[in-house]
Coordinates of C-alpha atoms in Angstrom, one line a residue:
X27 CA -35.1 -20.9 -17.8
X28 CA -34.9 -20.7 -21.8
X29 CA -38.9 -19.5 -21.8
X30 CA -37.7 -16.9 -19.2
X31 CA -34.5 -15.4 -20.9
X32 CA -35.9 -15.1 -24.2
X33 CA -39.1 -13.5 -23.1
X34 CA -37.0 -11.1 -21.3
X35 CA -34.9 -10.4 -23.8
X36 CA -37.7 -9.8 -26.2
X37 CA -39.5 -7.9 -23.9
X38 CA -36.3 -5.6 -23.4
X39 CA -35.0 -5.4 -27.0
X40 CA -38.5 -3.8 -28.9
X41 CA -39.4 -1.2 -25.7
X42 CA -35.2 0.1 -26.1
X43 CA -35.7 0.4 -30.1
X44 CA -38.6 2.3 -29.9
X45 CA -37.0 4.8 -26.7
X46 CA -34.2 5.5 -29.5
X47 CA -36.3 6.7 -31.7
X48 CA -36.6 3.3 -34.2
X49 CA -38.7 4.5 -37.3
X50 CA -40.6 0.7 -36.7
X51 CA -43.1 -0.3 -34.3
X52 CA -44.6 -3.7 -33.9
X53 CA -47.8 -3.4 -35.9
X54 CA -48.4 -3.8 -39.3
X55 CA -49.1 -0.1 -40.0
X56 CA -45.5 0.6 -39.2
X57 CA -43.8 -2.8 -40.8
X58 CA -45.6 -2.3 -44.1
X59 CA -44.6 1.4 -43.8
X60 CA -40.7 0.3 -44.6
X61 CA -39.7 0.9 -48.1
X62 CA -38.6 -2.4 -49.9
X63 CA -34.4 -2.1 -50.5
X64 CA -34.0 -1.4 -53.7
X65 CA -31.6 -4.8 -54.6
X66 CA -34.4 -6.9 -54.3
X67 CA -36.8 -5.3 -57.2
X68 CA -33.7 -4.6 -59.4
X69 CA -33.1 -8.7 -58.9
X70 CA -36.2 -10.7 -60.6
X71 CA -34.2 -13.9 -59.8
X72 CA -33.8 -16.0 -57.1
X73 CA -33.0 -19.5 -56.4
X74 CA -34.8 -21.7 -53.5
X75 CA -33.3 -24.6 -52.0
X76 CA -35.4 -27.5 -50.2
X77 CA -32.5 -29.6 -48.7
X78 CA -33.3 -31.7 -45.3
X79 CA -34.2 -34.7 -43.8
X80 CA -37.2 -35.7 -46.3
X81 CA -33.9 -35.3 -49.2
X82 CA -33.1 -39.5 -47.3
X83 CA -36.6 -40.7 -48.5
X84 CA -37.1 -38.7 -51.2
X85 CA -40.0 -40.0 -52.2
X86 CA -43.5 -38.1 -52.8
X87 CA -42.7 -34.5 -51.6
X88 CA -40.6 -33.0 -48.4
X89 CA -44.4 -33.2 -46.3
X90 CA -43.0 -37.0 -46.3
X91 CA -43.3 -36.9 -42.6
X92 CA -46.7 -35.5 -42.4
X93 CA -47.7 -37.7 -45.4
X94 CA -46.8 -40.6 -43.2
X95 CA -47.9 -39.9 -39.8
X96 CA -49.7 -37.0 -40.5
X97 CA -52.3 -37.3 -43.4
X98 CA -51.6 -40.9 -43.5
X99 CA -51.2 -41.2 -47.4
X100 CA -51.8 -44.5 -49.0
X101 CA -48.8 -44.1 -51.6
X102 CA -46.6 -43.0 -48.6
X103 CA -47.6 -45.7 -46.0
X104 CA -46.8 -48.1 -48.8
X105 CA -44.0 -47.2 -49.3
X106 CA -42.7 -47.3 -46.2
X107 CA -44.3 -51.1 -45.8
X108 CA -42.5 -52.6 -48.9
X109 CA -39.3 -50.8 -47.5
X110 CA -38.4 -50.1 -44.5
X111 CA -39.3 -52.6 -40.9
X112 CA -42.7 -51.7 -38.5
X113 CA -40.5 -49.4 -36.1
X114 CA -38.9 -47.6 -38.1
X115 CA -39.2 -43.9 -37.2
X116 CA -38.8 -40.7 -39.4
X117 CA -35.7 -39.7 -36.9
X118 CA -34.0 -42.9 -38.1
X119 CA -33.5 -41.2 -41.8
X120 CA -31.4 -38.1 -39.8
X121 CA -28.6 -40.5 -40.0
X122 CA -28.7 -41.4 -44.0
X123 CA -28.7 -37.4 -44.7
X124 CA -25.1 -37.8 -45.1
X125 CA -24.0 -35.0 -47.1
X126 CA -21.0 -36.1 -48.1
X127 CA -20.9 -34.7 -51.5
X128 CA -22.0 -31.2 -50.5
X129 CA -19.6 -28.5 -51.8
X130 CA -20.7 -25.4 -50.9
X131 CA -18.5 -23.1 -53.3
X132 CA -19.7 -26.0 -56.4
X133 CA -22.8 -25.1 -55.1
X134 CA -21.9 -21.6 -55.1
X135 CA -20.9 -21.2 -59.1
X136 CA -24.0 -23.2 -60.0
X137 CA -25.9 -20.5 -58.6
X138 CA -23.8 -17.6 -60.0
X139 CA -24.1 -19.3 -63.3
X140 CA -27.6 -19.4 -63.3
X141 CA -27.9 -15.0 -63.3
X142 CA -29.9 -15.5 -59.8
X143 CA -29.1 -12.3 -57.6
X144 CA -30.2 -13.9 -54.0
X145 CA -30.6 -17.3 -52.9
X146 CA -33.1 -18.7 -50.2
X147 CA -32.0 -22.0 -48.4
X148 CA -34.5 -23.7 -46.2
X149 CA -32.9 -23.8 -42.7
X150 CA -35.4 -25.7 -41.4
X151 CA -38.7 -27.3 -42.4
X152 CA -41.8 -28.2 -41.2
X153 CA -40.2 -31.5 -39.8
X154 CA -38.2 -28.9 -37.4
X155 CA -34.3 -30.3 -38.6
X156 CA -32.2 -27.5 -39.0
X157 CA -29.9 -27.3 -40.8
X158 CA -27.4 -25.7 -38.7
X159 CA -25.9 -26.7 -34.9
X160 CA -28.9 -24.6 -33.4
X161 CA -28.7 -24.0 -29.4
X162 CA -32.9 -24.9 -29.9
X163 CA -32.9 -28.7 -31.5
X164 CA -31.0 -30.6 -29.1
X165 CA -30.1 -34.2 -31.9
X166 CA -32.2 -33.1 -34.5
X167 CA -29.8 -31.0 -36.3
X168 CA -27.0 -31.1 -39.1
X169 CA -24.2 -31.6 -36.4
X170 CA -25.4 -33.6 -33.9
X171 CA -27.3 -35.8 -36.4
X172 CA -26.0 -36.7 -40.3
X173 CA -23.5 -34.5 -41.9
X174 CA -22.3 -33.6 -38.5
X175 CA -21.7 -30.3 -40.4
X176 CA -22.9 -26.6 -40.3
X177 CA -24.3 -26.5 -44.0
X178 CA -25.8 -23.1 -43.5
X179 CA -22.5 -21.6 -42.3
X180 CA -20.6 -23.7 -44.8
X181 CA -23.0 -22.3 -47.6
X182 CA -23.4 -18.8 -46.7
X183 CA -19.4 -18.6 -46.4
X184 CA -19.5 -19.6 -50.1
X185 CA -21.9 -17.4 -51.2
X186 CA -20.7 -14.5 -49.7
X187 CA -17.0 -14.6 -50.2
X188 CA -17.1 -16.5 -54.0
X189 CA -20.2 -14.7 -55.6
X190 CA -22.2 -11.5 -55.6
X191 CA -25.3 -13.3 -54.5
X192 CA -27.3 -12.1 -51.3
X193 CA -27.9 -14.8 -49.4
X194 CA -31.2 -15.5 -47.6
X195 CA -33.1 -18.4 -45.3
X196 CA -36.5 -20.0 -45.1
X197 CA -37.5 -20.8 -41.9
X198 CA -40.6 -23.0 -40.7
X199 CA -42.4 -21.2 -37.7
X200 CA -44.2 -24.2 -36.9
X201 CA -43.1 -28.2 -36.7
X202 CA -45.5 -30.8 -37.0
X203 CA -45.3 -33.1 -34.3
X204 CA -43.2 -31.0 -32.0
X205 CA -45.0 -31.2 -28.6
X206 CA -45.2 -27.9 -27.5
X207 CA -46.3 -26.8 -30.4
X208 CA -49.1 -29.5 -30.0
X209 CA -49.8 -28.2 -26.7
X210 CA -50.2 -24.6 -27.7
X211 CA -52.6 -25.6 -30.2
X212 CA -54.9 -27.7 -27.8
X213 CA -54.6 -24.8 -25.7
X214 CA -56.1 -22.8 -28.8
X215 CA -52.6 -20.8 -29.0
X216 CA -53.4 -18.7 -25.6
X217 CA -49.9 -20.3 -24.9
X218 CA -46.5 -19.4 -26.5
X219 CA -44.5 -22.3 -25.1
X220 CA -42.9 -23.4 -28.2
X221 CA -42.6 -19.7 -29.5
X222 CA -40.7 -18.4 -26.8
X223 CA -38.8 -21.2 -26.4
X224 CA -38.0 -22.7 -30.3
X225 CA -39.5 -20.3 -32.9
X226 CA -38.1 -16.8 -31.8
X227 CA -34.4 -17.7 -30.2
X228 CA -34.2 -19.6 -33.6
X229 CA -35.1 -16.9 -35.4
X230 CA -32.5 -14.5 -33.3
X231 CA -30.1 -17.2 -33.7
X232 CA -29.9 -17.6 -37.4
X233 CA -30.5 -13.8 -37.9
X234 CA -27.7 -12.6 -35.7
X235 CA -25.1 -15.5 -36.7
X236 CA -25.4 -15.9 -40.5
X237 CA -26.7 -12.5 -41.4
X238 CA -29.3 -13.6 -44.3
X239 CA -30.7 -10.7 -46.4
X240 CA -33.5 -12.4 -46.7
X241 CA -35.5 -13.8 -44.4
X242 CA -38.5 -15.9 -46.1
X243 CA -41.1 -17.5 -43.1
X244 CA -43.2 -20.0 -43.8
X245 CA -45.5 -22.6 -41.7
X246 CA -47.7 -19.6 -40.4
X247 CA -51.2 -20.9 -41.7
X248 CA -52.4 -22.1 -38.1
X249 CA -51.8 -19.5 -35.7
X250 CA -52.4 -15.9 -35.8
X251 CA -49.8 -13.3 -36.1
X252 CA -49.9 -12.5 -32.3
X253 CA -49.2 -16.0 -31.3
X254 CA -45.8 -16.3 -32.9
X255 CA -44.7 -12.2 -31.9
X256 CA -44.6 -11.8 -35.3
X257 CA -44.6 -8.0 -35.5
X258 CA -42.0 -7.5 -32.4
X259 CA -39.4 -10.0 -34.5
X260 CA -39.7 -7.9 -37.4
X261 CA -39.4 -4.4 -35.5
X262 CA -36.8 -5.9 -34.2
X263 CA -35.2 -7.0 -37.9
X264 CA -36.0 -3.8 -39.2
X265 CA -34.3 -1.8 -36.4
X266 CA -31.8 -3.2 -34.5
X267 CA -30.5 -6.5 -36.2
X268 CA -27.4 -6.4 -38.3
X269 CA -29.2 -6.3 -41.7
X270 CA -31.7 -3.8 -40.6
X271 CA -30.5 -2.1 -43.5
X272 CA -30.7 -4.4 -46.8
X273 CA -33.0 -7.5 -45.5
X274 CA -36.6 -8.0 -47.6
X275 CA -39.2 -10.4 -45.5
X276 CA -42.0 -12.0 -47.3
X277 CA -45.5 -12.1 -45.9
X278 CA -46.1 -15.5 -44.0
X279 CA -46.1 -14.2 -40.3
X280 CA -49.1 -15.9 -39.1
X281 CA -52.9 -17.1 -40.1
X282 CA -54.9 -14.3 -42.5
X283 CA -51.5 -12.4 -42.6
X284 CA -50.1 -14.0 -46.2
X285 CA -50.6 -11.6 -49.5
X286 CA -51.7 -8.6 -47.0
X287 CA -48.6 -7.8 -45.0
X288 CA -44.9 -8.0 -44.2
X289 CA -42.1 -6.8 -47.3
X290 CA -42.9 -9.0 -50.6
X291 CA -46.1 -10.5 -51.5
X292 CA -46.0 -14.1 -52.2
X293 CA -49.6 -15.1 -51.1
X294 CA -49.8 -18.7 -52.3
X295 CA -47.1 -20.8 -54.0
X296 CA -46.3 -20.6 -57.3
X297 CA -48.3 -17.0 -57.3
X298 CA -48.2 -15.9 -61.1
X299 CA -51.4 -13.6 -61.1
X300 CA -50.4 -12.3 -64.9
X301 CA -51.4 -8.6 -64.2
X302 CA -49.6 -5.8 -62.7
X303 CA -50.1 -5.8 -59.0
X304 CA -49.9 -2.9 -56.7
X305 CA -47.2 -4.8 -54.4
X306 CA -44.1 -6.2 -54.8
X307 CA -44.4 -10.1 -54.9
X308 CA -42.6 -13.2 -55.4
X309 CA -43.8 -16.3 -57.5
X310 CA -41.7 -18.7 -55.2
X311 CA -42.0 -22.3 -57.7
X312 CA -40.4 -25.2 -58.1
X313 CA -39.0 -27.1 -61.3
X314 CA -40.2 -30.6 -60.5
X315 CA -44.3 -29.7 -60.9
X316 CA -44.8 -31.4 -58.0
X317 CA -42.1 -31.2 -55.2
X318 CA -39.9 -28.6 -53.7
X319 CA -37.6 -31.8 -52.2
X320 CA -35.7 -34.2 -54.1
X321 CA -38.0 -36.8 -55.5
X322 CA -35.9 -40.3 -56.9
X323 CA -39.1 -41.6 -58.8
X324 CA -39.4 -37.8 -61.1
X325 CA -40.0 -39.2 -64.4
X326 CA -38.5 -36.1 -67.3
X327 CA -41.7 -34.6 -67.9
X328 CA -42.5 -33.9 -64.0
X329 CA -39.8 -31.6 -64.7
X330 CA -40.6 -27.6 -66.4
X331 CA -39.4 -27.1 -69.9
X332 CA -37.1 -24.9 -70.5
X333 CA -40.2 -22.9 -72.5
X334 CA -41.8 -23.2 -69.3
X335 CA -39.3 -22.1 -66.8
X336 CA -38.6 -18.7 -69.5
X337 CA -42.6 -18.5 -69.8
X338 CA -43.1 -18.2 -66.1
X339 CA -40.1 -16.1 -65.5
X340 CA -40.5 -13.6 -68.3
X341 CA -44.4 -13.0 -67.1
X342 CA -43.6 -12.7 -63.8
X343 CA -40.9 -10.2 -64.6
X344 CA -43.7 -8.6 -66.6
X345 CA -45.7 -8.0 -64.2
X346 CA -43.9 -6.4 -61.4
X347 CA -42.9 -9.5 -59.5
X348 CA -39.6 -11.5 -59.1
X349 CA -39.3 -15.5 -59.3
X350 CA -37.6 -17.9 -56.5
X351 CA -36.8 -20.9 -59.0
X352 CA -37.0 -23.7 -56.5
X353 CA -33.9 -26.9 -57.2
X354 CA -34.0 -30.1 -54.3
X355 CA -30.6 -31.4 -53.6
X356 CA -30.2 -34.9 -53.1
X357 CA -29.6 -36.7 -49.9
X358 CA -26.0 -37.2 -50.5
X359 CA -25.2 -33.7 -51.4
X360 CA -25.3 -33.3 -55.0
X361 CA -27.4 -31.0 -57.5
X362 CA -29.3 -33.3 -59.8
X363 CA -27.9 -33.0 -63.6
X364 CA -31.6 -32.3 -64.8
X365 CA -31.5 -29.0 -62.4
X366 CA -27.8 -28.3 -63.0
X367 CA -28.7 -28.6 -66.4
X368 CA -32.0 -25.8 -66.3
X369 CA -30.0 -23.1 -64.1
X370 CA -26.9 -23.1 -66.7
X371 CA -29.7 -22.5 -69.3
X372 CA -31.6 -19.5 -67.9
X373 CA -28.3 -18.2 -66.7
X374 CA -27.0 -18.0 -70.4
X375 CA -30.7 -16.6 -71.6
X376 CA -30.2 -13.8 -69.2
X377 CA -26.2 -13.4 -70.4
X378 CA -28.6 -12.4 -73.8
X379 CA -31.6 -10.7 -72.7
X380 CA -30.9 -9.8 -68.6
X381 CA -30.9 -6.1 -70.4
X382 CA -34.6 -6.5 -69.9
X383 CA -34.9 -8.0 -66.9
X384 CA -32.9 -6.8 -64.3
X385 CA -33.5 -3.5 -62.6
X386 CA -36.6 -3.0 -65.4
X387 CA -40.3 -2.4 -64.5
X388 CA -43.6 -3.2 -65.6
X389 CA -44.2 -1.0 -68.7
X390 CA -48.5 0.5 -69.5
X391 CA -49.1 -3.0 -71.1
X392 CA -47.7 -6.5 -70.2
X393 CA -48.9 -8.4 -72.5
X394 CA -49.6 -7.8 -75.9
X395 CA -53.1 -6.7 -77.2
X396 CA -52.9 -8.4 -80.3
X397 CA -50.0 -11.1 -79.8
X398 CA -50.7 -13.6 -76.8
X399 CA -47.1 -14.4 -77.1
X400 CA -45.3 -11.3 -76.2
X401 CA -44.7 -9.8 -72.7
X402 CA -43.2 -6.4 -72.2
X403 CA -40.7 -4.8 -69.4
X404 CA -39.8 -0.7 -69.6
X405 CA -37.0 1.3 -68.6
X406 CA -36.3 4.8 -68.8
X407 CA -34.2 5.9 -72.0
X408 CA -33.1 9.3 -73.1
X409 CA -35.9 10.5 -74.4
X410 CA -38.8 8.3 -73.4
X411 CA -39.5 5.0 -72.2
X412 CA -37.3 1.7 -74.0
X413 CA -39.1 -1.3 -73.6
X414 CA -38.8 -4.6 -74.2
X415 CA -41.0 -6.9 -75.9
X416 CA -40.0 -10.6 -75.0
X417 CA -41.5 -13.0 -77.9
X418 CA -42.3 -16.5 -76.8
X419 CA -43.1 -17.8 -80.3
X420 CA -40.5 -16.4 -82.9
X421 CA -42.0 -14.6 -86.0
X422 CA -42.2 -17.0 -88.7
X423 CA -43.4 -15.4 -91.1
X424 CA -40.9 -12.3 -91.3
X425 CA -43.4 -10.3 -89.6
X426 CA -44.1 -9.4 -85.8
X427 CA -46.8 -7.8 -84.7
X428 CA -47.5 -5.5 -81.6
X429 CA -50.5 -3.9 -81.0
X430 CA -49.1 -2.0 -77.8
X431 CA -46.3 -0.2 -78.5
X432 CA -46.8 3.6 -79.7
X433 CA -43.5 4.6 -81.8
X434 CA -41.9 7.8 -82.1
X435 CA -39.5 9.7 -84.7
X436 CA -36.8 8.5 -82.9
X437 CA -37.8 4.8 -82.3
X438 CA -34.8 2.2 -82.8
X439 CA -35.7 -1.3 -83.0
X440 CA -32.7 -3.7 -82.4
X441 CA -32.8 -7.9 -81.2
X442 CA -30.4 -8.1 -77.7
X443 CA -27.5 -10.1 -78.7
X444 CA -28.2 -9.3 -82.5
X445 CA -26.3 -7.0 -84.2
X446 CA -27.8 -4.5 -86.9
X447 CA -31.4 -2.6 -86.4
X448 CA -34.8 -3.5 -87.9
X449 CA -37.1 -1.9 -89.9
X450 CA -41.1 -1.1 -89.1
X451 CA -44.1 0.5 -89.6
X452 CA -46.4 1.9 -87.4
X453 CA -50.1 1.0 -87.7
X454 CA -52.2 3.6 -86.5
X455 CA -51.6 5.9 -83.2
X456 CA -50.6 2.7 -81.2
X457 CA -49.2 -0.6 -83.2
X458 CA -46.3 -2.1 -85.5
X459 CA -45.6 -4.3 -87.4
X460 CA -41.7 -5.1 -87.3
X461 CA -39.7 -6.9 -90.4
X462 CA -37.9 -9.6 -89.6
X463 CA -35.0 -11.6 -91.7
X464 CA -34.5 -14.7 -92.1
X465 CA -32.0 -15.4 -89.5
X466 CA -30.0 -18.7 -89.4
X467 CA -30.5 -20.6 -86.4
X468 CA -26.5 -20.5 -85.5
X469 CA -27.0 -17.0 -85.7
X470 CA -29.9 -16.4 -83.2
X471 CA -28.8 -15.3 -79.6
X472 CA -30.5 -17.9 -77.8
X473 CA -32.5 -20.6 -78.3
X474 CA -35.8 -19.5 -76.5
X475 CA -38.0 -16.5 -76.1
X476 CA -36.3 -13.7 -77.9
X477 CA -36.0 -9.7 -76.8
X478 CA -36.9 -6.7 -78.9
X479 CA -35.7 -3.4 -77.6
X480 CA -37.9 -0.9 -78.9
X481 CA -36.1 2.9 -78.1
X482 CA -38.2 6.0 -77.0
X483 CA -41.7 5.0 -77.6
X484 CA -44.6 7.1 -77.0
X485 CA -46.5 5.4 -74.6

């Protein structure tokens, strides 16, 4: 009866949009026709939460499952020899993801104080728990099973109503092991069994309940576009759903589909191509170098830098794209100190230098033609373009070099969060060289990657 309803209620819903006139039909032509809103360019920052079931073992990544039973992983079959007794199953951790230090609006101001402007919370994962009392996972999700709580409700209320976050979900199209997503595969996905009945009333059901403004997919790789109705749901998102207006989609909606189609690019994780690209795109990457989930065993150095996390960000920026800066709770509910500690950081870096991130754009150059270590970002100023060079490596030598900028008349150069201007010289048509004091180290503005504003240049 479920396969039934939801068929007809698909099969109703796209035909009655498109009778009224809806500007967005179910191919890609149409979909990728939809301008991007304009919030989510004028953002840069995101924040990515993996929390779920693979949070209880947190050990080697959150594919524990599929590194178990799947892939069968030496480390991870080892693991669960030296610890756990021969029948245990994976559905026997659902009842140690306890939650029960989980505060959402904590939660909440650790986000706001990291100057993200959306966040993305993974309602469900490849191991198919959701994270919410879904109508669709009978005992497999967070009320019937562990925190016997609604944690996307619970979060999105304090997101919504204690911050000016947007607030966005992942969701997994596929599950692993879930049988009828087995048996649409060994039927070479000429059935939709487990679409029609799991992937698309989920999708509905999180859509129409919570109301994300972003809706990230993931877990397309296997099966083609078609097979999960990809282009209806999003017709349907883009038309008739209650954020049709302000949600951004990214572009995993099925197998060849990823870095070609849907809203945002994000092609492969941790995408960082270090030119300008044509499309908008995300580099969606995680802190820990090698884990989106909680991982107990991290040693420090698994962990980004802080000259790391500002590199990435600031190139990405550069570049046209925005970042999704990934943190894994742990099992109990709880933000690790080591990520607490990196989002207060790059939230007080952007309280110095967000002038040249948010709502910016890529400027002619992005990096430097003569200094490796500078990235620029543009806006438009009164009488020509302001950009901003962001300098990895402060000038030691009282001297910073650019090869790219083109200086006019009425050129100001100034440090964000520095008060008094600084003197140059241009070298040529195009070049400068800019003085630089000795400035005590109480007096910088931050302790990382520094921001020249450079007024009205030429170029």
């Amino acid at each position: 009866m479920v396969v039934k309803y939801v068929t007809w209620l698909f099969a109703l819903t796209i035909p009655l949009c498109c009778a009224q006139g809806g500007p967005y039909l179910p191919n890609w032509k149409s979909i990728d026709s939809r301008p991007l809103p304009n919030w989510y360019d004028e953002a840069k920052l995101g924040i990515f939460i993996h929390w779920g079931v693979f949070s209880v073992p947190s050990f080697s990544s959150e594919w524990f499952w599929w590194n178990w039973k799947g892939a069968s992983t030496p480390a991870v079959d080892a693991f669960m020899q030296e610890n756990y007794k021969p029948d245990f199953t994976y559905a026997d951790f659902g009842q140690d993801f306890t939650a029960e230090f989980f505060q959402p609006d904590q939660w909440a101001e650790t986000f706001a104080a990291s100057g993200a402007k959306y966040i993305v919370f993974v309602s469900k994962h490849h191991e198919g728990f959701t994270n919410w009392p879904s109508k669709y996972s009978f005992n497999w999700n967070s009320m019937d099973v562990g925190p016997n709580r609604d944690i996307v409700g619970e979060l999105a209320k304090s997101i919504k109503t204690k911050t000016s976050i947007r607030f966005g979900l992942y969701h997994s199209l596929f599950e692993w092991f879930h049988p009828l997503y087995l048996k649409d595969k060994a039927n070479n996905f000429t059935t939709q069994d487990f679409v029609f009945s799991k992937t698309l009333p989920e999708l509905f059901e999180l859509v129409n309940t919570y109301n994300p403004e972003v809706v990230w997919s993931d877990g397309d790789w296997e099966a083609p576009d078609v097979y999960w109705n990809s282009t209806e749901f999003l017709a349907w998102l883009y038309n008739e759903s209650p954020v049709k207006d302000t949600v951004v989609t990214n572009d995993r909606w099925g197998s060849g589909v990823s870095c070609h189609h849907g809203g945002f690019l994000t092609c492969t994780d941790r995408y960082n191509p270090g030119v300008k690209q044509n499309r908008k795109f995300e580099n969606a990457m995680t802190i820990d170098r090698y884990s989106w989930g909680y991982r107990r065993n991290a040693r420090l150095s698994d962990y980004l830098t802080m000259e790391e996390l500002l590199q990435t960000f600031i190139i990405t920026v550069s570049c046209g794209g925005n970042m999704l800066m990934n943190v894994g709770p742990t099992s109990f509910g709880t933000i690790a100190p080591i990520y607490e500690e990196r989002l207060r950081n790059v939230g007080s870096w952007l309280t110095v230098n967000g002038e040249g991130i948010y709502a910016s754009h890529p400027w002619t150059y992005q990096n430097d033609t003569v200094n490796k270590d500078v990235w620029y970002t543009m806006k438009k100023g009164v009488l020509g373009s302001d950009v901003y060079a962001f300098v990895l490596k402060f000038p030691g030598n009282g001297i910073l070099t650019l090869g790219a900028p083109s200086p006019s008349s009425n050129t100001v150069v100034t440090l964000l969060g520095y008060s008094g201007t600084f003197s140059y010289k241009a070298t040529g048509k195009q070049g400068m060289t800019i003085s630089v004091p000795a400035i005590s180290i109480v007096d910088l503005p931050c302790q990382w990657a520094w921001t020249f504003k450079l007024t009205n240049v030429d170029n």
